[in-house]
Every structure is written in structure tokens, then in C-alpha cells.
Tab-separated table of C-alpha atoms in Angstrom:
chain	number	residue	atom	x	y	z
A	13	UNK	CA	141.121	137.911	171.629
A	14	UNK	CA	141.468	139.881	174.459
A	15	UNK	CA	145.245	139.954	176.424
A	16	UNK	CA	145.244	140.254	180.253
A	17	UNK	CA	148.189	140.259	181.012
A	18	UNK	CA	148.728	143.704	179.250
A	19	UNK	CA	150.021	146.678	180.958
A	20	UNK	CA	149.799	150.040	179.641
A	21	UNK	CA	153.017	152.213	179.660
A	22	UNK	CA	153.600	155.347	181.416
A	23	UNK	CA	152.351	158.520	179.686
A	24	UNK	CA	155.115	160.390	178.304
A	25	UNK	CA	155.984	163.867	179.827
A	26	UNK	CA	157.507	166.822	177.976
A	27	UNK	CA	159.040	169.656	180.911
A	28	UNK	CA	159.380	173.050	179.165
A	29	UNK	CA	161.996	175.094	181.195
A	30	UNK	CA	163.713	178.412	181.139
A	31	UNK	CA	164.377	181.754	182.588
A	32	UNK	CA	161.019	184.134	183.251
A	33	UNK	CA	160.505	186.002	179.421
A	34	UNK	CA	162.299	183.375	177.832
A	35	UNK	CA	159.978	182.283	175.403
A	36	UNK	CA	158.495	179.011	177.152
A	37	UNK	CA	154.617	180.184	176.456
A	38	UNK	CA	155.428	180.890	172.994
A	39	UNK	CA	157.009	177.354	172.207
A	40	UNK	CA	154.183	175.390	173.861
A	41	UNK	CA	151.988	177.494	171.704
A	42	UNK	CA	153.702	176.337	168.946
A	43	UNK	CA	153.369	172.382	169.879
A	44	UNK	CA	149.259	172.974	170.796
A	45	UNK	CA	149.059	175.209	167.622
A	46	UNK	CA	151.238	172.491	165.107
A	47	UNK	CA	149.859	169.676	162.888
A	48	UNK	CA	151.605	166.939	164.099
A	49	UNK	CA	148.122	164.664	165.128
A	50	UNK	CA	149.081	163.944	168.901
A	51	UNK	CA	146.476	164.982	171.751
A	52	UNK	CA	148.296	167.039	174.265
A	53	UNK	CA	147.531	168.273	178.050
A	54	UNK	CA	149.285	171.255	179.361
A	55	UNK	CA	150.082	171.847	182.541
A	56	UNK	CA	151.135	175.734	183.347
A	57	UNK	CA	152.608	176.969	186.508
A	58	UNK	CA	153.329	181.038	186.702
A	59	UNK	CA	155.116	182.764	189.477
A	60	UNK	CA	152.727	184.202	191.189
A	61	UNK	CA	148.581	184.419	192.076
A	62	UNK	CA	147.029	184.640	188.750
A	63	UNK	CA	148.126	182.263	186.138
A	64	UNK	CA	148.942	184.478	182.956
A	65	UNK	CA	150.029	181.570	180.544
A	66	UNK	CA	146.895	179.340	181.174
A	67	UNK	CA	144.875	182.423	179.709
A	68	UNK	CA	147.391	182.658	176.933
A	69	UNK	CA	147.241	179.178	176.090
A	70	UNK	CA	143.273	178.644	176.486
A	71	UNK	CA	142.554	179.856	173.134
A	72	UNK	CA	143.778	176.341	171.655
A	73	UNK	CA	141.947	173.596	171.408
A	74	UNK	CA	143.888	171.077	173.582
A	75	UNK	CA	142.832	171.069	177.805
A	76	UNK	CA	145.401	173.463	179.890
A	77	UNK	CA	145.679	173.059	183.395
A	78	UNK	CA	146.977	176.126	185.570
A	79	UNK	CA	148.762	175.354	189.217
A	80	UNK	CA	147.736	178.977	191.171
A	81	UNK	CA	150.185	178.330	193.880
A	82	UNK	CA	153.035	179.841	193.030
A	83	UNK	CA	156.727	178.448	192.404
A	84	UNK	CA	156.031	173.963	190.973
A	85	UNK	CA	159.070	173.599	192.869
A	86	UNK	CA	157.300	174.376	195.996
A	87	UNK	CA	153.987	172.581	195.166
A	88	UNK	CA	154.580	169.069	193.633
A	89	UNK	CA	153.074	167.300	196.987
A	90	UNK	CA	149.956	169.204	196.042
A	91	UNK	CA	148.631	170.790	192.454
A	92	UNK	CA	150.893	168.976	190.751
A	93	UNK	CA	150.233	165.708	191.907
A	94	UNK	CA	146.332	166.869	191.850
A	95	UNK	CA	146.331	167.590	188.501
A	96	UNK	CA	148.291	165.314	186.676
A	97	UNK	CA	146.007	162.435	188.822
A	98	UNK	CA	143.107	164.598	187.599
A	99	UNK	CA	144.228	164.417	183.831
A	100	UNK	CA	144.738	160.931	183.824
A	101	UNK	CA	141.314	160.249	185.048
A	102	UNK	CA	139.891	161.699	182.598
A	103	UNK	CA	140.016	158.970	180.136
A	104	UNK	CA	140.165	159.144	176.280
A	105	UNK	CA	143.406	159.872	173.977
A	106	UNK	CA	146.288	161.436	175.146
A	107	UNK	CA	149.900	160.927	173.670
A	108	UNK	CA	151.822	163.364	176.345
A	109	UNK	CA	151.572	165.987	179.253
A	110	UNK	CA	153.734	168.730	178.520
A	111	UNK	CA	154.542	170.867	181.650
A	112	UNK	CA	155.851	174.960	181.601
A	113	UNK	CA	157.684	175.375	184.511
A	114	UNK	CA	157.986	178.792	187.018
A	115	UNK	CA	160.489	180.525	185.307
A	116	UNK	CA	162.206	181.188	188.928
A	117	UNK	CA	162.514	177.728	189.330
A	118	UNK	CA	165.587	174.601	189.475
A	119	UNK	CA	164.068	171.865	187.078
A	120	UNK	CA	165.934	169.274	189.048
A	121	UNK	CA	162.575	169.280	191.950
A	122	UNK	CA	159.929	168.499	189.026
A	123	UNK	CA	162.225	165.997	187.727
A	124	UNK	CA	162.890	164.422	190.747
A	125	UNK	CA	158.809	164.142	191.282
A	126	UNK	CA	158.235	162.312	188.193
A	127	UNK	CA	160.587	159.678	189.532
A	128	UNK	CA	157.934	159.465	192.561
A	129	UNK	CA	157.275	155.587	192.838
A	130	UNK	CA	153.497	157.458	193.160
A	131	UNK	CA	153.744	159.104	189.917
A	132	UNK	CA	156.032	156.301	188.099
A	133	UNK	CA	154.053	153.526	186.925
A	134	UNK	CA	151.234	156.018	185.367
A	135	UNK	CA	153.603	159.147	183.935
A	136	UNK	CA	157.846	158.896	182.512
A	137	UNK	CA	159.386	162.012	181.759
A	138	UNK	CA	160.082	161.875	178.182
A	139	UNK	CA	162.495	165.216	177.466
A	140	UNK	CA	163.087	168.230	179.264
A	141	UNK	CA	163.478	171.379	176.814
A	142	UNK	CA	164.841	174.210	177.761
A	143	UNK	CA	164.036	177.660	176.336
A	144	UNK	CA	167.471	179.995	176.000
A	145	UNK	CA	166.269	184.084	175.305
A	146	UNK	CA	169.286	184.265	172.907
A	147	UNK	CA	169.945	187.832	173.273
A	148	UNK	CA	168.931	188.462	176.966
A	149	UNK	CA	170.363	186.142	179.374
A	150	UNK	CA	172.779	185.634	181.835
A	151	UNK	CA	175.117	182.532	181.429
A	152	UNK	CA	177.067	183.185	184.904
A	153	UNK	CA	173.512	182.904	186.476
A	154	UNK	CA	173.734	179.639	188.712
A	155	UNK	CA	169.170	179.434	188.041
A	156	UNK	CA	170.159	179.490	184.373
A	157	UNK	CA	173.221	176.950	184.480
A	158	UNK	CA	170.882	174.240	186.205
A	159	UNK	CA	168.015	175.330	183.339
A	160	UNK	CA	170.784	174.318	181.134
A	161	UNK	CA	172.284	171.423	182.868
A	162	UNK	CA	168.822	169.702	183.023
A	163	UNK	CA	167.974	170.000	179.289
A	164	UNK	CA	168.005	167.519	176.510
A	165	UNK	CA	167.058	169.776	173.940
A	166	UNK	CA	167.556	173.606	174.073
A	167	UNK	CA	165.634	175.870	171.962
A	168	UNK	CA	167.161	179.577	171.322
A	169	UNK	CA	164.396	181.937	171.070
A	170	UNK	CA	164.414	185.268	169.807
A	171	UNK	CA	167.794	184.335	167.468
A	172	UNK	CA	167.001	187.079	164.684
A	173	UNK	CA	166.685	189.917	167.104
A	174	UNK	CA	170.201	189.041	168.701
A	175	UNK	CA	173.493	190.344	168.362
A	176	UNK	CA	175.308	187.445	166.100
A	177	UNK	CA	178.847	187.909	168.194
A	178	UNK	CA	176.804	187.962	171.517
A	179	UNK	CA	174.910	184.387	170.042
A	180	UNK	CA	178.274	182.884	168.640
A	181	UNK	CA	179.395	183.062	172.773
A	182	UNK	CA	175.910	181.743	173.444
A	183	UNK	CA	176.576	178.268	171.077
A	184	UNK	CA	180.370	178.084	172.636
A	185	UNK	CA	179.157	178.497	176.064
A	186	UNK	CA	176.296	175.818	174.847
A	187	UNK	CA	178.869	173.531	173.795
A	188	UNK	CA	181.526	173.886	176.481
A	189	UNK	CA	178.257	172.267	178.807
A	190	UNK	CA	177.896	170.006	176.200
A	191	UNK	CA	174.706	170.345	174.258
A	192	UNK	CA	174.626	169.240	171.263
A	193	UNK	CA	171.196	169.323	170.324
A	194	UNK	CA	170.452	173.061	170.337
A	195	UNK	CA	167.975	174.532	168.167
A	196	UNK	CA	166.995	177.876	166.869
A	197	UNK	CA	162.834	178.701	166.928
A	198	UNK	CA	163.899	181.646	164.025
A	199	UNK	CA	166.399	179.305	162.193
A	200	UNK	CA	165.546	177.733	158.770
A	201	UNK	CA	163.712	174.225	159.878
A	202	UNK	CA	161.936	175.848	162.331
A	203	UNK	CA	161.849	173.900	166.137
A	204	UNK	CA	162.255	170.107	165.256
A	205	UNK	CA	159.327	168.973	166.896
A	206	UNK	CA	159.092	165.293	166.311
A	207	UNK	CA	162.518	165.642	168.654
A	208	UNK	CA	160.862	167.910	171.402
A	209	UNK	CA	157.696	165.643	171.535
A	210	UNK	CA	157.672	162.176	172.313
A	211	UNK	CA	157.593	160.093	169.260
A	212	UNK	CA	154.528	160.005	167.734
A	213	UNK	CA	154.046	155.650	168.597
A	214	UNK	CA	154.222	155.653	172.008
A	215	UNK	CA	150.121	155.998	172.430
A	216	UNK	CA	150.087	152.747	170.116
A	217	UNK	CA	152.838	151.021	171.985
A	218	UNK	CA	150.722	151.750	174.863
A	219	UNK	CA	147.682	149.958	174.059
A	220	UNK	CA	149.457	147.584	171.564
A	221	UNK	CA	153.264	147.264	171.492
A	222	UNK	CA	153.781	145.583	168.344
A	223	UNK	CA	157.055	145.669	167.272
A	224	UNK	CA	156.606	147.843	164.260
A	225	UNK	CA	155.140	150.616	166.495
A	226	UNK	CA	158.557	151.263	167.324
A	227	UNK	CA	159.658	153.214	164.195
A	228	UNK	CA	158.556	156.913	164.157
A	229	UNK	CA	158.292	158.548	160.813
A	230	UNK	CA	161.233	161.325	159.911
A	231	UNK	CA	160.767	163.578	157.429
A	232	UNK	CA	163.026	166.141	159.251
A	233	UNK	CA	166.675	166.354	156.873
A	234	UNK	CA	168.264	167.867	160.157
A	235	UNK	CA	168.191	164.354	161.377
A	236	UNK	CA	169.025	160.700	160.134
A	237	UNK	CA	167.315	157.631	161.378
A	238	UNK	CA	168.677	153.749	162.168
A	239	UNK	CA	165.899	150.936	162.319
A	240	UNK	CA	167.881	147.985	163.730
A	241	UNK	CA	166.725	144.864	164.839
A	242	UNK	CA	167.725	141.151	165.578
A	243	UNK	CA	165.514	137.442	165.791
A	244	UNK	CA	167.701	137.082	169.087
A	245	UNK	CA	168.372	138.661	172.488
A	246	UNK	CA	171.532	140.261	172.873
A	247	UNK	CA	173.749	140.633	175.862
A	248	UNK	CA	173.158	143.125	178.263
A	249	UNK	CA	176.467	144.270	179.359
A	250	UNK	CA	177.408	144.528	175.528
A	251	UNK	CA	174.294	146.533	175.013
A	252	UNK	CA	174.908	148.848	177.504
A	253	UNK	CA	178.449	149.560	175.931
A	254	UNK	CA	177.448	149.981	172.966
A	255	UNK	CA	174.603	152.468	174.012
A	256	UNK	CA	177.253	153.923	176.083
A	257	UNK	CA	179.162	154.624	173.001
A	258	UNK	CA	176.493	156.055	170.457
A	259	UNK	CA	175.003	158.681	172.911
A	260	UNK	CA	176.524	161.559	172.408
A	261	UNK	CA	175.323	160.898	168.834
A	262	UNK	CA	172.081	160.972	169.520
A	263	UNK	CA	168.963	163.086	169.895
A	264	UNK	CA	166.312	159.968	170.511
A	265	UNK	CA	166.387	156.410	170.473
A	266	UNK	CA	163.556	153.866	171.567
A	267	UNK	CA	162.394	150.291	170.540
A	268	UNK	CA	162.227	146.843	172.390
A	269	UNK	CA	164.829	145.082	173.395
A	270	UNK	CA	165.392	141.703	174.882
A	271	UNK	CA	168.216	140.101	177.208
A	272	UNK	CA	169.931	136.833	177.690
A	273	UNK	CA	170.281	137.247	180.860
A	274	UNK	CA	166.330	137.847	181.065
A	275	UNK	CA	165.039	134.793	178.873
A	276	UNK	CA	161.092	135.304	178.262
A	277	UNK	CA	160.910	138.884	179.333
A	278	UNK	CA	160.749	142.409	176.835
A	279	UNK	CA	161.685	145.514	177.700
A	280	UNK	CA	160.840	148.929	175.959
A	281	UNK	CA	164.339	151.174	175.942
A	282	UNK	CA	164.181	155.016	175.617
A	283	UNK	CA	167.082	157.442	175.102
A	284	UNK	CA	167.060	161.183	175.100
A	285	UNK	CA	169.898	163.449	175.291
A	286	UNK	CA	172.181	160.889	177.486
A	287	UNK	CA	169.166	159.496	179.970
A	288	UNK	CA	168.408	156.381	178.997
A	289	UNK	CA	165.563	153.813	180.760
A	290	UNK	CA	164.579	150.395	180.775
A	291	UNK	CA	160.346	149.342	181.650
A	292	UNK	CA	158.855	146.099	180.955
A	293	UNK	CA	157.255	145.913	178.000
A	294	UNK	CA	153.510	145.877	178.201
A	295	UNK	CA	153.561	142.583	176.105
A	296	UNK	CA	156.186	139.706	175.950
A	297	UNK	CA	158.536	139.242	172.979
A	298	UNK	CA	161.588	137.793	171.873
A	299	UNK	CA	164.035	139.733	170.013
A	300	UNK	CA	165.058	143.769	169.323
A	301	UNK	CA	163.790	146.377	167.367
A	302	UNK	CA	165.101	149.852	168.213
A	303	UNK	CA	165.183	152.929	165.943
A	304	UNK	CA	168.024	155.523	166.180
A	305	UNK	CA	167.765	158.929	165.589
A	306	UNK	CA	171.124	161.729	165.106
A	307	UNK	CA	171.618	164.983	163.842
A	308	UNK	CA	172.862	164.323	160.059
A	309	UNK	CA	176.691	164.835	159.867
A	310	UNK	CA	176.829	163.789	163.995
A	311	UNK	CA	175.558	160.564	164.069
A	312	UNK	CA	177.205	157.997	162.306
A	313	UNK	CA	175.117	155.435	160.906
A	314	UNK	CA	177.460	152.604	159.505
A	315	UNK	CA	179.912	152.510	162.395
A	316	UNK	CA	176.672	152.007	164.739
A	317	UNK	CA	175.175	149.491	162.702
A	318	UNK	CA	178.283	147.911	162.847
A	319	UNK	CA	178.660	147.865	166.797
A	320	UNK	CA	174.733	146.350	166.934
A	321	UNK	CA	175.398	143.876	165.065
A	322	UNK	CA	178.697	142.568	166.742
A	323	UNK	CA	176.161	142.387	169.823
A	324	UNK	CA	174.252	138.812	167.841
A	325	UNK	CA	178.176	137.682	167.669
A	326	UNK	CA	178.904	138.080	171.620
């Protein structure tokens, strides 16, 4: 039977930022060529009239769209909105949109635009990834610091060529900026694409929103996962308090949650880095089913489980 009350969830957007020459295009190429099973569309933005990055990415099987009017933050109401509209109108399977920001742009402009009411129902910002050249960077530059501050995840490029002392100093600087999710592109294990890309169940959640869809497959031993469920609604204020306690340990969290204060409603919960959101679920339901993913050695799953269980008795 058709569910006429079902509302599609917004399409996740991954924003890739970083200084000129840091390695953003290489990172996106790796995403497009990896065997992750996701259907991606890419929007690239060179600073200037010749869109080099679009040409570099166009050899992949995924669709690539180029913005040709200079810095993306200066054309948010023009090319970006039109391009997003074009992508969303094409139909067919699409799991996420990747936006590559210009190396000379502050990502805050793009982030603000993605929360515009015109776009908010159709797309949502899933994560911000900042690529940092491990050798050639200026940590005192205000733009560099703005790009790093915006990041949910940091990808260090060219670590194999970097001076060890300079690399150690960079990691220390990122630590002082509260950046715990830092990954070296050249290091063992490679890039954790399941962390950088929207979890693979987003498409199923948008079309079906079955409780089981909240659980992504996790094969990377650098991360640990906790699945937690409750058949009953949980108190909103206590839930927010527990999430605030867990957030510093987490890379991602997602799932479905219902609150005592909102009978009959169910929400989709998303957390990436330190940014959390709640939105109405496509279909109604009762109870809570959540997945939490954090770094091995950082995320204490047993303590997290105890804090979550306490929600049922509060």
C-alpha cells in the first residue's frame, strides 16, 4: 500500500574545502573512484574563468558540474542554486552531492547558504571536510584557520613528503583548535570514506525509513560502533544532555528518536563532528534506534551505553 504521508529526507551534501593546492581535487577523485556503492554528483568551483577541476574530474562515471563565475561564495544565489536545482530535477538514484569550494573562499558562506529555507527541504549539509597540505600551509593565515574551524573532519594531504617536525607541529595546532577527527591521506588504512561520505543507508532512509536502515556497515577498525534502541520515547532535555556528553568522543551518530514531549512524532537525528540536527522522520513511529561511531580508544561505548540506558528511567 502506498504511504501518501511519507516525506522524502533532504539529500546529504559533503562540502570539501581547503587552501589552493592542498589536494581537494585528489580527495574527490578518490571518492569518485572508490568502491563504496554510492551514487554521487559533484559541484566544483575554480577561482577564475577556466574550470580546471571540472576537467580533471570529468573522466569519472559520476556527473560533475562546474561553476564558472569565480569564487563560489560570491555566486551562491546564482550558479550554485541553479546547479543544485538542476541536479535535484534529474531524478534517478543519487545518494549525496559533493561540493568542492574554491581554495580562496571562507566555507561559512556556503554553509549558511545550505541552510537557506529555499534549499533546506531539498538538501542538508552532512559534513565539512577540510584538506590541509601537511608540508605547505600557513597556520597563522586567517583564511586557513577559518577553513579548519569549519571542518568536521581534517584530511592531511602529502604527509609522506612532510617534514616530521612540521607535521607534528601541525597536529598540535589542530589539537589546540579542538580537531580530533584528523586523517592522513597517505597513512595506513587510507581515508575512512564511510566517515567522510554520508552513511550508505541515507538513500534507503529517504525512501523507506525503516528502523533497520539506521545501522551503517562498519569495517574500519579505527572506529568502534554502538547501536542503541529503546521501545519507548525518551525525555528531550535528558537526551540533549547525553548527546552533549558524548559529542567530543564521536565522529558520527544517526538514527530515529521519539520524545515524550512530542507524542506521535518521530525525528531523524544526525550528528557529524560537533554539529547535530533533528528533522521530522518521513514516516511516523515510536521508539528510538540510534547508531554512534567514534574513534577506537576515544569512544567509550560502555559508558555511553550506561548513559543512554539511564534515559529509559529518567
